[in-house]
PDB file of C-alpha atoms in Angstrom:
ATOM      1  CA  ALA A  28      33.142 -52.688  -1.691  1.00 80.00           C
ATOM      2  CA  LEU A  29      30.048 -52.043   0.474  1.00 87.00           C
ATOM      3  CA  GLU A  30      32.103 -49.825   2.899  1.00 89.00           C
ATOM      4  CA  ALA A  31      33.641 -48.020   0.033  1.00 89.00           C
ATOM      5  CA  VAL A  32      30.000 -47.230  -1.341  1.00 89.00           C
ATOM      6  CA  ASN A  33      28.846 -46.331   2.014  1.00 91.00           C
ATOM      7  CA  ALA A  34      31.810 -43.924   2.614  1.00 91.00           C
ATOM      8  CA  THR A  35      31.221 -42.354  -0.632  1.00 91.00           C
ATOM      9  CA  LEU A  36      27.510 -41.886   0.158  1.00 92.00           C
ATOM     10  CA  GLU A  37      28.343 -40.421   3.564  1.00 93.00           C
ATOM     11  CA  ILE A  38      30.685 -37.834   1.787  1.00 92.00           C
ATOM     12  CA  GLN A  39      27.903 -37.036  -0.666  1.00 93.00           C
ATOM     13  CA  VAL A  40      25.232 -36.601   2.057  1.00 93.00           C
ATOM     14  CA  ALA A  41      27.751 -34.417   4.073  1.00 93.00           C
ATOM     15  CA  GLU A  42      28.509 -32.157   0.907  1.00 92.00           C
ATOM     16  CA  ARG A  43      24.676 -31.887   0.139  1.00 93.00           C
ATOM     17  CA  THR A  44      23.867 -31.063   3.578  1.00 91.00           C
ATOM     18  CA  ALA A  45      26.542 -28.399   3.728  1.00 91.00           C
ATOM     19  CA  GLU A  46      25.114 -27.016   0.431  1.00 91.00           C
ATOM     20  CA  ILE A  47      21.527 -26.878   1.946  1.00 90.00           C
ATOM     21  CA  ARG A  48      22.871 -25.404   5.163  1.00 91.00           C
ATOM     22  CA  ALA A  49      24.714 -22.691   3.085  1.00 89.00           C
ATOM     23  CA  GLU A  50      21.696 -21.937   0.930  1.00 89.00           C
ATOM     24  CA  LYS A  51      19.577 -21.619   3.989  1.00 86.00           C
ATOM     25  CA  GLU A  52      21.926 -19.254   5.682  1.00 85.00           C
ATOM     26  CA  ARG A  53      22.034 -17.199   2.471  1.00 85.00           C
ATOM     27  CA  SER A  54      18.307 -17.143   2.266  1.00 80.00           C
ATOM     28  CA  GLU A  55      18.011 -16.071   5.922  1.00 80.00           C
ATOM     29  CA  ALA A  56      20.617 -13.281   5.583  1.00 77.00           C
ATOM     30  CA  ILE A  57      18.465 -11.892   2.599  1.00 76.00           C
ATOM     31  CA  LEU A  58      15.301 -12.065   4.153  1.00 75.00           C
ATOM     32  CA  SER A  59      16.787 -10.612   7.575  1.00 75.00           C
ATOM     33  CA  SER A  60      18.378  -7.573   5.605  1.00 72.00           C
ATOM     34  CA  VAL A  61      15.213  -6.549   3.834  1.00 79.00           C
ATOM     35  CA  SER A  62      13.444  -3.597   5.295  1.00 81.00           C
ATOM     36  CA  ASP A  63       9.966  -4.614   4.295  1.00 90.00           C
ATOM     37  CA  GLY A  64       8.009  -6.887   6.383  1.00 92.00           C
ATOM     38  CA  ILE A  65       7.882 -10.563   5.025  1.00 92.00           C
ATOM     39  CA  VAL A  66       5.615 -13.065   6.496  1.00 93.00           C
ATOM     40  CA  MET A  67       4.999 -16.646   5.479  1.00 92.00           C
ATOM     41  CA  THR A  68       1.771 -18.647   6.422  1.00 93.00           C
ATOM     42  CA  ASP A  69       0.841 -22.444   6.035  1.00 92.00           C
ATOM     43  CA  GLY A  70      -2.317 -23.182   4.088  1.00 87.00           C
ATOM     44  CA  ASP A  71      -4.443 -22.537   7.052  1.00 89.00           C
ATOM     45  CA  LEU A  72      -3.073 -18.952   7.281  1.00 91.00           C
ATOM     46  CA  PHE A  73      -1.102 -19.681  10.383  1.00 94.00           C
ATOM     47  CA  ILE A  74       2.222 -17.682  10.684  1.00 95.00           C
ATOM     48  CA  VAL A  75       5.183 -19.969  10.224  1.00 95.00           C
ATOM     49  CA  TYR A  76       7.955 -17.220   9.268  1.00 93.00           C
ATOM     50  CA  ALA A  77       8.347 -13.656   9.902  1.00 92.00           C
ATOM     51  CA  ASN A  78      11.420 -11.501   9.212  1.00 92.00           C
ATOM     52  CA  PRO A  79      12.827  -8.695  11.375  1.00 90.00           C
ATOM     53  CA  GLY A  80      11.381  -6.085   9.038  1.00 91.00           C
ATOM     54  CA  PHE A  81       7.863  -7.483   9.750  1.00 92.00           C
ATOM     55  CA  THR A  82       8.403  -7.335  13.516  1.00 91.00           C
ATOM     56  CA  GLU A  83       9.637  -3.687  13.152  1.00 90.00           C
ATOM     57  CA  LEU A  84       6.628  -2.915  11.138  1.00 91.00           C
ATOM     58  CA  THR A  85       3.981  -4.511  13.349  1.00 93.00           C
ATOM     59  CA  GLY A  86       5.487  -4.449  16.848  1.00 93.00           C
ATOM     60  CA  TYR A  87       5.111  -8.271  17.404  1.00 94.00           C
ATOM     61  CA  SER A  88       8.187 -10.229  17.932  1.00 93.00           C
ATOM     62  CA  VAL A  89       8.953 -13.263  15.820  1.00 91.00           C
ATOM     63  CA  GLU A  90       8.043 -15.515  18.853  1.00 93.00           C
ATOM     64  CA  GLU A  91       4.704 -13.743  19.355  1.00 94.00           C
ATOM     65  CA  ALA A  92       3.778 -13.928  15.664  1.00 94.00           C
ATOM     66  CA  LEU A  93       4.777 -17.681  14.937  1.00 94.00           C
ATOM     67  CA  GLY A  94       1.777 -19.921  15.201  1.00 95.00           C
ATOM     68  CA  CYS A  95      -0.779 -17.222  15.330  1.00 94.00           C
ATOM     69  CA  PRO A  96      -3.574 -16.908  12.819  1.00 94.00           C
ATOM     70  CA  VAL A  97      -2.507 -14.149  10.271  1.00 92.00           C
ATOM     71  CA  ASP A  98      -5.801 -12.150  11.085  1.00 90.00           C
ATOM     72  CA  GLU A  99      -4.745 -11.926  14.790  1.00 91.00           C
ATOM     73  CA  VAL A 100      -1.402 -10.266  13.685  1.00 92.00           C
ATOM     74  CA  VAL A 101      -2.194  -8.223  10.481  1.00 90.00           C
ATOM     75  CA  GLY A 102      -5.885  -7.938  10.480  1.00 89.00           C
ATOM     76  CA  LEU A 103      -8.901  -9.410   8.689  1.00 89.00           C
ATOM     77  CA  GLU A 104      -8.423  -7.464   5.689  1.00 89.00           C
ATOM     78  CA  VAL A 105      -5.087  -8.873   5.025  1.00 87.00           C
ATOM     79  CA  ARG A 106      -6.461 -12.384   5.550  1.00 86.00           C
ATOM     80  CA  ARG A 107      -9.296 -11.788   3.151  1.00 88.00           C
ATOM     81  CA  LEU A 108      -6.762 -10.642   0.576  1.00 88.00           C
ATOM     82  CA  MET A 109      -4.654 -13.711   1.054  1.00 85.00           C
ATOM     83  CA  ALA A 110      -7.571 -15.943   0.748  1.00 82.00           C
ATOM     84  CA  MET A 111      -8.526 -13.956  -2.510  1.00 83.00           C
ATOM     85  CA  ALA A 112      -5.001 -14.425  -3.917  1.00 82.00           C
ATOM     86  CA  ARG A 113      -5.446 -18.099  -3.641  1.00 79.00           C
ATOM     87  CA  ALA A 114      -7.371 -18.047  -7.050  1.00 78.00           C
ATOM     88  CA  THR A 115      -4.674 -15.885  -8.849  1.00 78.00           C
ATOM     89  CA  PRO A 116      -1.705 -17.715 -10.637  1.00 77.00           C
ATOM     90  CA  GLU A 117       0.431 -14.456 -10.220  1.00 84.00           C
ATOM     91  CA  PRO A 118       1.313 -12.593  -7.051  1.00 90.00           C
ATOM     92  CA  TRP A 119      -1.376 -10.113  -5.974  1.00 89.00           C
ATOM     93  CA  HIS A 120      -0.411  -6.584  -5.459  1.00 92.00           C
ATOM     94  CA  GLY A 121      -2.576  -3.789  -3.660  1.00 91.00           C
ATOM     95  CA  GLU A 122      -2.937  -1.837  -0.547  1.00 92.00           C
ATOM     96  CA  ALA A 123      -4.610  -2.444   2.773  1.00 92.00           C
ATOM     97  CA  ARG A 124      -4.743  -1.181   6.303  1.00 91.00           C
ATOM     98  CA  ALA A 125      -3.155  -3.316   8.914  1.00 92.00           C
ATOM     99  CA  PRO A 126      -3.114  -2.888  12.722  1.00 92.00           C
ATOM    100  CA  ARG A 127       0.088  -2.722  14.681  1.00 92.00           C
ATOM    101  CA  LYS A 128       0.437  -4.409  18.018  1.00 93.00           C
ATOM    102  CA  ASP A 129      -0.574  -1.352  19.816  1.00 94.00           C
ATOM    103  CA  GLY A 130      -3.883  -1.204  17.834  1.00 90.00           C
ATOM    104  CA  ARG A 131      -2.855   1.823  15.579  1.00 92.00           C
ATOM    105  CA  LEU A 132      -3.828   1.358  11.884  1.00 92.00           C
ATOM    106  CA  PHE A 133      -1.075   1.813   9.104  1.00 92.00           C
ATOM    107  CA  ASP A 134      -1.356   1.806   5.387  1.00 93.00           C
ATOM    108  CA  VAL A 135       0.613  -1.067   3.652  1.00 93.00           C
ATOM    109  CA  ALA A 136       1.368  -1.913   0.119  1.00 94.00           C
ATOM    110  CA  LEU A 137       1.031  -5.662  -0.116  1.00 93.00           C
ATOM    111  CA  THR A 138       2.244  -8.263  -2.459  1.00 93.00           C
ATOM    112  CA  ILE A 139       0.772 -11.715  -1.681  1.00 93.00           C
ATOM    113  CA  ALA A 140       1.999 -14.802  -3.305  1.00 91.00           C
ATOM    114  CA  PRO A 141       0.318 -18.251  -2.767  1.00 90.00           C
ATOM    115  CA  VAL A 142       2.929 -21.094  -2.262  1.00 88.00           C
ATOM    116  CA  ARG A 143       1.737 -23.940  -4.463  1.00 84.00           C
ATOM    117  CA  GLY A 144       2.684 -27.554  -3.531  1.00 79.00           C
ATOM    118  CA  PRO A 145       1.984 -31.038  -5.258  1.00 81.00           C
ATOM    119  CA  GLY A 146      -1.092 -30.952  -7.649  1.00 80.00           C
ATOM    120  CA  ASP A 147      -1.085 -27.124  -7.619  1.00 75.00           C
ATOM    121  CA  ALA A 148      -2.634 -27.016  -4.053  1.00 81.00           C
ATOM    122  CA  VAL A 149      -1.995 -23.872  -2.083  1.00 83.00           C
ATOM    123  CA  SER A 150       0.219 -24.914   0.893  1.00 87.00           C
ATOM    124  CA  GLY A 151       0.682 -21.389   2.173  1.00 89.00           C
ATOM    125  CA  TYR A 152       1.345 -17.783   1.349  1.00 91.00           C
ATOM    126  CA  VAL A 153       4.204 -15.214   1.333  1.00 92.00           C
ATOM    127  CA  ALA A 154       3.322 -11.611   1.893  1.00 93.00           C
ATOM    128  CA  THR A 155       5.609  -8.565   1.870  1.00 92.00           C
ATOM    129  CA  LEU A 156       4.234  -5.466   3.473  1.00 93.00           C
ATOM    130  CA  ARG A 157       5.672  -1.978   3.098  1.00 93.00           C
ATOM    131  CA  ASP A 158       4.561   0.888   5.171  1.00 93.00           C
ATOM    132  CA  ILE A 159       3.148   3.559   2.951  1.00 94.00           C
ATOM    133  CA  SER A 160       1.577   5.619   5.825  1.00 91.00           C
ATOM    134  CA  PRO A 161       3.784   8.640   5.103  1.00 91.00           C
ATOM    135  CA  ALA A 162       2.775   8.726   1.457  1.00 91.00           C
ATOM    136  CA  LYS A 163      -0.799   8.266   2.175  1.00 91.00           C
ATOM    137  CA  ALA A 164      -0.651  11.032   4.726  1.00 90.00           C
ATOM    138  CA  LEU A 165       1.042  13.315   2.307  1.00 93.00           C
ATOM    139  CA  ASP A 166      -1.550  12.617  -0.325  1.00 92.00           C
ATOM    140  CA  ARG A 167      -4.303  13.281   2.115  1.00 90.00           C
ATOM    141  CA  ALA A 168      -2.662  16.568   3.172  1.00 93.00           C
ATOM    142  CA  ARG A 169      -2.264  17.599  -0.566  1.00 93.00           C
ATOM    143  CA  LYS A 170      -5.957  16.695  -1.390  1.00 93.00           C
ATOM    144  CA  GLY A 171      -7.069  18.750   1.689  1.00 93.00           C
ATOM    145  CA  PHE A 172      -4.832  21.673   0.658  1.00 92.00           C
ATOM    146  CA  ILE A 173      -6.432  21.603  -2.938  1.00 87.00           C
ATOM    147  CA  ASP A 174      -9.854  21.198  -1.529  1.00 87.00           C
ATOM    148  CA  ASN A 175      -9.357  24.169   0.904  1.00 88.00           C
ATOM    149  CA  ILE A 176      -7.840  26.492  -1.744  1.00 85.00           C
ATOM    150  CA  SER A 177     -10.659  25.505  -4.123  1.00 81.00           C
ATOM    151  CA  HIS A 178     -13.245  26.380  -1.503  1.00 81.00           C
ATOM    152  CA  GLN A 179     -11.412  29.620  -0.707  1.00 83.00           C
ATOM    153  CA  LEU A 180     -11.366  30.760  -4.321  1.00 81.00           C
ATOM    154  CA  ARG A 181     -15.050  29.795  -4.819  1.00 82.00           C
ATOM    155  CA  THR A 182     -16.422  32.588  -2.633  1.00 82.00           C
ATOM    156  CA  PRO A 183     -14.656  35.430  -4.227  1.00 85.00           C
ATOM    157  CA  VAL A 184     -15.362  34.063  -7.746  1.00 86.00           C
ATOM    158  CA  THR A 185     -19.002  33.827  -7.043  1.00 86.00           C
ATOM    159  CA  THR A 186     -18.940  37.319  -5.647  1.00 87.00           C
ATOM    160  CA  LEU A 187     -17.327  38.621  -8.737  1.00 87.00           C
ATOM    161  CA  LYS A 188     -19.883  36.746 -10.979  1.00 87.00           C
ATOM    162  CA  LEU A 189     -22.614  38.342  -9.034  1.00 89.00           C
ATOM    163  CA  TYR A 190     -21.377  41.695  -9.213  1.00 89.00           C
ATOM    164  CA  ALA A 191     -20.494  41.397 -12.875  1.00 88.00           C
ATOM    165  CA  HIS A 192     -24.201  40.349 -13.457  1.00 87.00           C
ATOM    166  CA  LEU A 193     -25.455  43.299 -11.563  1.00 89.00           C
ATOM    167  CA  MET A 194     -23.276  45.822 -13.350  1.00 89.00           C
ATOM    168  CA  ALA A 195     -24.325  44.163 -16.810  1.00 89.00           C
ATOM    169  CA  GLN A 196     -27.964  45.371 -15.917  1.00 90.00           C
ATOM    170  CA  THR A 197     -26.836  49.090 -15.864  1.00 90.00           C
ATOM    171  CA  GLU A 198     -25.837  51.349 -18.608  1.00 90.00           C
ATOM    172  CA  LEU A 199     -22.130  51.099 -19.600  1.00 88.00           C
ATOM    173  CA  ALA A 200     -19.963  52.422 -22.050  1.00 91.00           C
ATOM    174  CA  GLU A 201     -18.840  50.099 -24.655  1.00 90.00           C
ATOM    175  CA  GLN A 202     -15.288  49.845 -23.306  1.00 91.00           C
ATOM    176  CA  ASN A 203     -16.644  49.168 -19.792  1.00 90.00           C
ATOM    177  CA  ARG A 204     -18.832  46.526 -21.171  1.00 88.00           C
ATOM    178  CA  ARG A 205     -15.938  44.751 -22.958  1.00 91.00           C
ATOM    179  CA  SER A 206     -13.976  44.852 -19.722  1.00 91.00           C
ATOM    180  CA  LEU A 207     -17.018  43.518 -17.846  1.00 90.00           C
ATOM    181  CA  ASP A 208     -17.407  40.626 -20.313  1.00 90.00           C
ATOM    182  CA  VAL A 209     -13.775  39.697 -19.622  1.00 91.00           C
ATOM    183  CA  ILE A 210     -14.257  39.783 -15.973  1.00 90.00           C
ATOM    184  CA  ARG A 211     -17.424  37.436 -16.465  1.00 88.00           C
ATOM    185  CA  LYS A 212     -15.623  34.974 -18.677  1.00 88.00           C
ATOM    186  CA  GLN A 213     -12.623  34.814 -16.178  1.00 86.00           C
ATOM    187  CA  ALA A 214     -15.072  34.270 -13.268  1.00 85.00           C
ATOM    188  CA  VAL A 215     -16.940  31.449 -15.149  1.00 83.00           C
ATOM    189  CA  SER A 216     -13.567  29.785 -16.062  1.00 82.00           C
ATOM    190  CA  TYR A 217     -12.337  29.713 -12.627  1.00 78.00           C
ATOM    191  CA  THR A 218     -15.774  28.239 -11.329  1.00 73.00           C
ATOM    192  CA  HIS A 219     -14.684  25.099 -13.373  1.00 69.00           C
ATOM    193  CA  LEU A 220     -11.531  24.577 -11.882  1.00 60.00           C
TER     194      LEU A 220
END
C-alpha cells in the first residue's frame, strides 16, 4: 500500500513539475518577445532578471546586468524612483533619463511595480522601460520651431505697432484712420500669440 501511495505521489510530483516547467517556459517566451526592457531586482535593488529588450535598450548583456546594483546599469534616477515606488500600492508610471552602457542618456517611460512578499514586505521590483527618446526629440524640435516662429513674428509685429503709433500722430483722413485702427488691433492681437 505504501508503494502504491509512493508511486501515486511520484506521478503527481512529475505532473506538477511538468506544469511548472511549462508555465516557466511560457513566461520566458512572453518576456523574451516583449520589445520593452524588463528588469527585476531583489529587495536590495540588485538585478536578478533582464529580458532581451532590456539588453537591446541599455547595451548591457544579461550576464553583465545580473547581480549588479540597478543604479550601475540604469542610473541613480531610476534607483530613486524604485525606492519611491516602495510606498505606493499600485505600479508607478512616469518618465526618467537613463544611461546606456556607452554613457549616452536616453528618455524612458517607466512602470515600476514593487513585488510584495509575506507580510506585505517589498521583496523586489519589476520595471519596464520604453525608449521615448524619438518622441521627446520630436517634441523638443516642435517647441523650438514654435519658439523660433514666435520670435520671427515678434519683430515685424513690433515694427508694425511702432509705425501705426507714429502714423496715428499725424493728420489722416477718416478712412485712413479706420484702416490704421485695424492695423493696430491686428498687431496687438498678434503680440499675444
